[in-house]
mmCIF file with all atom_site columns, C-alpha atoms in Angstrom:
data_model
loop_
_atom_site.group_PDB
_atom_site.id
_atom_site.type_symbol
_atom_site.label_atom_id
_atom_site.label_alt_id
_atom_site.label_comp_id
_atom_site.label_asym_id
_atom_site.label_entity_id
_atom_site.label_seq_id
_atom_site.pdbx_PDB_ins_code
_atom_site.Cartn_x
_atom_site.Cartn_y
_atom_site.Cartn_z
_atom_site.occupancy
_atom_site.B_iso_or_equiv
_atom_site.pdbx_formal_charge
_atom_site.auth_seq_id
_atom_site.auth_comp_id
_atom_site.auth_asym_id
_atom_site.auth_atom_id
_atom_site.pdbx_PDB_model_num
ATOM 1   C CA . MET B 1 1   ? 87.073  116.594 -18.140 1.00 47.00 ? 1   MET B CA 1
ATOM 2   C CA . ALA B 1 2   ? 90.511  115.363 -18.875 1.00 47.00 ? 2   ALA B CA 1
ATOM 3   C CA . ALA B 1 3   ? 93.541  117.929 -18.902 1.00 46.00 ? 3   ALA B CA 1
ATOM 4   C CA . THR B 1 4   ? 95.346  118.421 -21.765 1.00 46.00 ? 4   THR B CA 1
ATOM 5   C CA . THR B 1 5   ? 99.146  119.059 -22.461 1.00 50.00 ? 5   THR B CA 1
ATOM 6   C CA . HIS B 1 6   ? 99.934  121.895 -24.635 1.00 49.00 ? 6   HIS B CA 1
ATOM 7   C CA . LEU B 1 7   ? 103.571 121.414 -25.618 1.00 54.00 ? 7   LEU B CA 1
ATOM 8   C CA . THR B 1 8   ? 106.021 123.782 -27.819 1.00 58.00 ? 8   THR B CA 1
ATOM 9   C CA . PRO B 1 9   ? 106.756 122.486 -31.193 1.00 64.00 ? 9   PRO B CA 1
ATOM 10  C CA . LEU B 1 10  ? 109.928 121.954 -31.195 1.00 72.00 ? 10  LEU B CA 1
ATOM 11  C CA . VAL B 1 11  ? 111.571 124.567 -34.120 1.00 79.00 ? 11  VAL B CA 1
ATOM 12  C CA . HIS B 1 12  ? 114.771 124.334 -36.314 1.00 83.00 ? 12  HIS B CA 1
ATOM 13  C CA . PRO B 1 13  ? 116.225 125.857 -39.208 1.00 92.00 ? 13  PRO B CA 1
ATOM 14  C CA . GLU B 1 14  ? 116.535 123.948 -42.212 1.00 91.00 ? 14  GLU B CA 1
ATOM 15  C CA . ARG B 1 15  ? 119.982 123.408 -43.718 1.00 91.00 ? 15  ARG B CA 1
ATOM 16  C CA . ASP B 1 16  ? 119.927 126.462 -45.904 1.00 91.00 ? 16  ASP B CA 1
ATOM 17  C CA . GLU B 1 17  ? 119.145 128.835 -42.971 1.00 94.00 ? 17  GLU B CA 1
ATOM 18  C CA . MET B 1 18  ? 121.873 127.559 -40.474 1.00 95.00 ? 18  MET B CA 1
ATOM 19  C CA . THR B 1 19  ? 125.098 130.483 -40.256 1.00 96.00 ? 19  THR B CA 1
ATOM 20  C CA . VAL B 1 20  ? 128.170 129.547 -38.730 1.00 96.00 ? 20  VAL B CA 1
ATOM 21  C CA . GLU B 1 21  ? 128.105 132.731 -36.749 1.00 97.00 ? 21  GLU B CA 1
ATOM 22  C CA . ALA B 1 22  ? 124.874 130.983 -34.997 1.00 97.00 ? 22  ALA B CA 1
ATOM 23  C CA . VAL B 1 23  ? 126.239 127.874 -35.028 1.00 97.00 ? 23  VAL B CA 1
ATOM 24  C CA . LEU B 1 24  ? 129.595 129.500 -33.278 1.00 97.00 ? 24  LEU B CA 1
ATOM 25  C CA . ARG B 1 25  ? 127.724 131.237 -30.874 1.00 97.00 ? 25  ARG B CA 1
ATOM 26  C CA . ALA B 1 26  ? 125.759 128.308 -29.714 1.00 97.00 ? 26  ALA B CA 1
ATOM 27  C CA . LEU B 1 27  ? 128.984 126.427 -29.336 1.00 97.00 ? 27  LEU B CA 1
ATOM 28  C CA . ALA B 1 28  ? 131.242 129.148 -27.389 1.00 95.00 ? 28  ALA B CA 1
ATOM 29  C CA . ASP B 1 29  ? 129.023 128.124 -24.130 1.00 96.00 ? 29  ASP B CA 1
ATOM 30  C CA . PRO B 1 30  ? 130.478 125.468 -21.533 1.00 95.00 ? 30  PRO B CA 1
ATOM 31  C CA . VAL B 1 31  ? 127.336 123.800 -20.756 1.00 97.00 ? 31  VAL B CA 1
ATOM 32  C CA . ARG B 1 32  ? 126.356 123.688 -24.931 1.00 97.00 ? 32  ARG B CA 1
ATOM 33  C CA . LEU B 1 33  ? 129.657 122.408 -25.653 1.00 96.00 ? 33  LEU B CA 1
ATOM 34  C CA . ALA B 1 34  ? 129.097 119.499 -22.950 1.00 96.00 ? 34  ALA B CA 1
ATOM 35  C CA . ILE B 1 35  ? 125.529 118.724 -24.965 1.00 98.00 ? 35  ILE B CA 1
ATOM 36  C CA . VAL B 1 36  ? 127.125 118.499 -28.175 1.00 97.00 ? 36  VAL B CA 1
ATOM 37  C CA . ARG B 1 37  ? 129.598 116.206 -26.633 1.00 96.00 ? 37  ARG B CA 1
ATOM 38  C CA . GLN B 1 38  ? 127.632 114.137 -25.173 1.00 97.00 ? 38  GLN B CA 1
ATOM 39  C CA . LEU B 1 39  ? 125.246 114.120 -28.321 1.00 98.00 ? 39  LEU B CA 1
ATOM 40  C CA . ALA B 1 40  ? 128.098 112.987 -30.711 1.00 96.00 ? 40  ALA B CA 1
ATOM 41  C CA . ARG B 1 41  ? 129.231 110.205 -28.328 1.00 95.00 ? 41  ARG B CA 1
ATOM 42  C CA . SER B 1 42  ? 126.288 108.367 -28.204 1.00 94.00 ? 42  SER B CA 1
ATOM 43  C CA . GLU B 1 43  ? 124.583 106.185 -31.161 1.00 87.00 ? 43  GLU B CA 1
ATOM 44  C CA . ALA B 1 44  ? 121.131 107.420 -30.929 1.00 92.00 ? 44  ALA B CA 1
ATOM 45  C CA . GLU B 1 45  ? 118.893 110.377 -29.470 1.00 95.00 ? 45  GLU B CA 1
ATOM 46  C CA . VAL B 1 46  ? 119.115 111.492 -25.742 1.00 96.00 ? 46  VAL B CA 1
ATOM 47  C CA . SER B 1 47  ? 116.579 112.701 -23.730 1.00 95.00 ? 47  SER B CA 1
ATOM 48  C CA . CYS B 1 48  ? 116.595 115.668 -21.914 1.00 94.00 ? 48  CYS B CA 1
ATOM 49  C CA . GLY B 1 49  ? 117.329 113.680 -18.540 1.00 94.00 ? 49  GLY B CA 1
ATOM 50  C CA . GLY B 1 50  ? 119.798 111.618 -20.214 1.00 95.00 ? 50  GLY B CA 1
ATOM 51  C CA . LEU B 1 51  ? 121.975 114.610 -20.617 1.00 96.00 ? 51  LEU B CA 1
ATOM 52  C CA . GLU B 1 52  ? 124.275 114.721 -17.594 1.00 95.00 ? 52  GLU B CA 1
ATOM 53  C CA . VAL B 1 53  ? 124.531 118.500 -17.256 1.00 95.00 ? 53  VAL B CA 1
ATOM 54  C CA . PRO B 1 54  ? 125.571 120.413 -13.502 1.00 94.00 ? 54  PRO B CA 1
ATOM 55  C CA . VAL B 1 55  ? 122.177 123.085 -14.407 1.00 96.00 ? 55  VAL B CA 1
ATOM 56  C CA . THR B 1 56  ? 118.901 123.193 -13.518 1.00 94.00 ? 56  THR B CA 1
ATOM 57  C CA . LYS B 1 57  ? 116.401 121.352 -15.753 1.00 94.00 ? 57  LYS B CA 1
ATOM 58  C CA . SER B 1 58  ? 115.087 124.862 -16.552 1.00 94.00 ? 58  SER B CA 1
ATOM 59  C CA . THR B 1 59  ? 118.835 125.772 -17.459 1.00 96.00 ? 59  THR B CA 1
ATOM 60  C CA . LEU B 1 60  ? 118.642 122.994 -19.888 1.00 97.00 ? 60  LEU B CA 1
ATOM 61  C CA . THR B 1 61  ? 115.825 123.355 -21.117 1.00 94.00 ? 61  THR B CA 1
ATOM 62  C CA . HIS B 1 62  ? 117.508 127.432 -22.339 1.00 96.00 ? 62  HIS B CA 1
ATOM 63  C CA . HIS B 1 63  ? 120.883 126.125 -23.220 1.00 97.00 ? 63  HIS B CA 1
ATOM 64  C CA . LEU B 1 64  ? 118.735 123.474 -25.891 1.00 97.00 ? 64  LEU B CA 1
ATOM 65  C CA . GLY B 1 65  ? 116.636 125.530 -27.265 1.00 95.00 ? 65  GLY B CA 1
ATOM 66  C CA . ILE B 1 66  ? 119.736 127.557 -28.123 1.00 96.00 ? 66  ILE B CA 1
ATOM 67  C CA . LEU B 1 67  ? 121.353 124.850 -29.897 1.00 98.00 ? 67  LEU B CA 1
ATOM 68  C CA . ARG B 1 68  ? 118.554 124.149 -32.028 1.00 96.00 ? 68  ARG B CA 1
ATOM 69  C CA . ALA B 1 69  ? 117.668 127.164 -32.740 1.00 96.00 ? 69  ALA B CA 1
ATOM 70  C CA . ALA B 1 70  ? 120.942 127.481 -34.032 1.00 97.00 ? 70  ALA B CA 1
ATOM 71  C CA . GLY B 1 71  ? 120.641 124.538 -35.994 1.00 97.00 ? 71  GLY B CA 1
ATOM 72  C CA . VAL B 1 72  ? 123.027 122.031 -33.782 1.00 98.00 ? 72  VAL B CA 1
ATOM 73  C CA . ILE B 1 73  ? 120.573 119.813 -32.684 1.00 97.00 ? 73  ILE B CA 1
ATOM 74  C CA . ALA B 1 74  ? 117.018 118.584 -33.372 1.00 96.00 ? 74  ALA B CA 1
ATOM 75  C CA . GLY B 1 75  ? 114.624 117.606 -30.866 1.00 93.00 ? 75  GLY B CA 1
ATOM 76  C CA . ARG B 1 76  ? 111.783 115.380 -31.035 1.00 91.00 ? 76  ARG B CA 1
ATOM 77  C CA . GLN B 1 77  ? 108.716 114.840 -28.259 1.00 89.00 ? 77  GLN B CA 1
ATOM 78  C CA . ASP B 1 78  ? 107.749 111.878 -27.714 1.00 90.00 ? 78  ASP B CA 1
ATOM 79  C CA . GLY B 1 79  ? 104.949 112.285 -25.428 1.00 90.00 ? 79  GLY B CA 1
ATOM 80  C CA . THR B 1 80  ? 106.215 114.013 -22.185 1.00 90.00 ? 80  THR B CA 1
ATOM 81  C CA . THR B 1 81  ? 109.755 113.416 -23.334 1.00 92.00 ? 81  THR B CA 1
ATOM 82  C CA . ARG B 1 82  ? 112.079 115.388 -25.627 1.00 92.00 ? 82  ARG B CA 1
ATOM 83  C CA . PHE B 1 83  ? 114.471 113.198 -27.914 1.00 96.00 ? 83  PHE B CA 1
ATOM 84  C CA . ASN B 1 84  ? 117.819 115.044 -28.704 1.00 97.00 ? 84  ASN B CA 1
ATOM 85  C CA . SER B 1 85  ? 120.378 114.641 -31.884 1.00 97.00 ? 85  SER B CA 1
ATOM 86  C CA . LEU B 1 86  ? 123.105 116.141 -33.510 1.00 97.00 ? 86  LEU B CA 1
ATOM 87  C CA . ARG B 1 87  ? 122.517 117.373 -36.567 1.00 97.00 ? 87  ARG B CA 1
ATOM 88  C CA . ARG B 1 88  ? 125.959 116.005 -37.817 1.00 96.00 ? 88  ARG B CA 1
ATOM 89  C CA . ASN B 1 89  ? 125.125 115.814 -41.559 1.00 96.00 ? 89  ASN B CA 1
ATOM 90  C CA . ASP B 1 90  ? 123.909 119.423 -41.683 1.00 97.00 ? 90  ASP B CA 1
ATOM 91  C CA . LEU B 1 91  ? 127.021 120.501 -39.750 1.00 97.00 ? 91  LEU B CA 1
ATOM 92  C CA . ASP B 1 92  ? 129.738 118.274 -41.605 1.00 97.00 ? 92  ASP B CA 1
ATOM 93  C CA . GLU B 1 93  ? 127.870 119.395 -45.002 1.00 97.00 ? 93  GLU B CA 1
ATOM 94  C CA . LEU B 1 94  ? 127.432 123.318 -44.206 1.00 97.00 ? 94  LEU B CA 1
ATOM 95  C CA . PHE B 1 95  ? 130.839 123.694 -42.535 1.00 97.00 ? 95  PHE B CA 1
ATOM 96  C CA . PRO B 1 96  ? 133.248 121.042 -43.181 1.00 97.00 ? 96  PRO B CA 1
ATOM 97  C CA . GLY B 1 97  ? 135.416 120.240 -40.175 1.00 96.00 ? 97  GLY B CA 1
ATOM 98  C CA . LEU B 1 98  ? 134.249 122.267 -38.174 1.00 96.00 ? 98  LEU B CA 1
ATOM 99  C CA . LEU B 1 99  ? 132.247 119.993 -35.532 1.00 95.00 ? 99  LEU B CA 1
ATOM 100 C CA . ASP B 1 100 ? 135.635 117.814 -35.683 1.00 95.00 ? 100 ASP B CA 1
ATOM 101 C CA . GLY B 1 101 ? 137.618 120.638 -34.907 1.00 95.00 ? 101 GLY B CA 1
ATOM 102 C CA . VAL B 1 102 ? 135.760 121.810 -32.195 1.00 94.00 ? 102 VAL B CA 1
ATOM 103 C CA . LEU B 1 103 ? 134.674 117.922 -30.420 1.00 93.00 ? 103 LEU B CA 1
ATOM 104 C CA . ALA B 1 104 ? 138.814 117.585 -30.689 1.00 93.00 ? 104 ALA B CA 1
ATOM 105 C CA . ALA B 1 105 ? 140.037 120.394 -28.606 1.00 88.00 ? 105 ALA B CA 1
ATOM 106 C CA . ARG B 1 106 ? 141.180 120.340 -25.184 1.00 78.00 ? 106 ARG B CA 1
ATOM 107 C CA . ARG B 1 107 ? 138.340 121.340 -23.086 1.00 66.00 ? 107 ARG B CA 1
#
């Protein structure tokens, strides 16, 4: 009998459930901000392994979960690979200029 892998579904809030407080809390962490900057520079989705951050895999998973829960990123599962993308359209619609300002800020 083959082993079955059960993966937790990637859940993120609908646009009308997103709050500026949650987004700002998610963006306040330097590691999460680095992830968002990488996703903003990418034209395509980025796998978890394609993100360059100085943390362990489990810590990266934690940070991605916080960004998803706030609505900053969307995640998609393809087999055993998780892909991430910035929810730029939703963020720009709800909080005009916020993401551009955060991304333009000096580190």
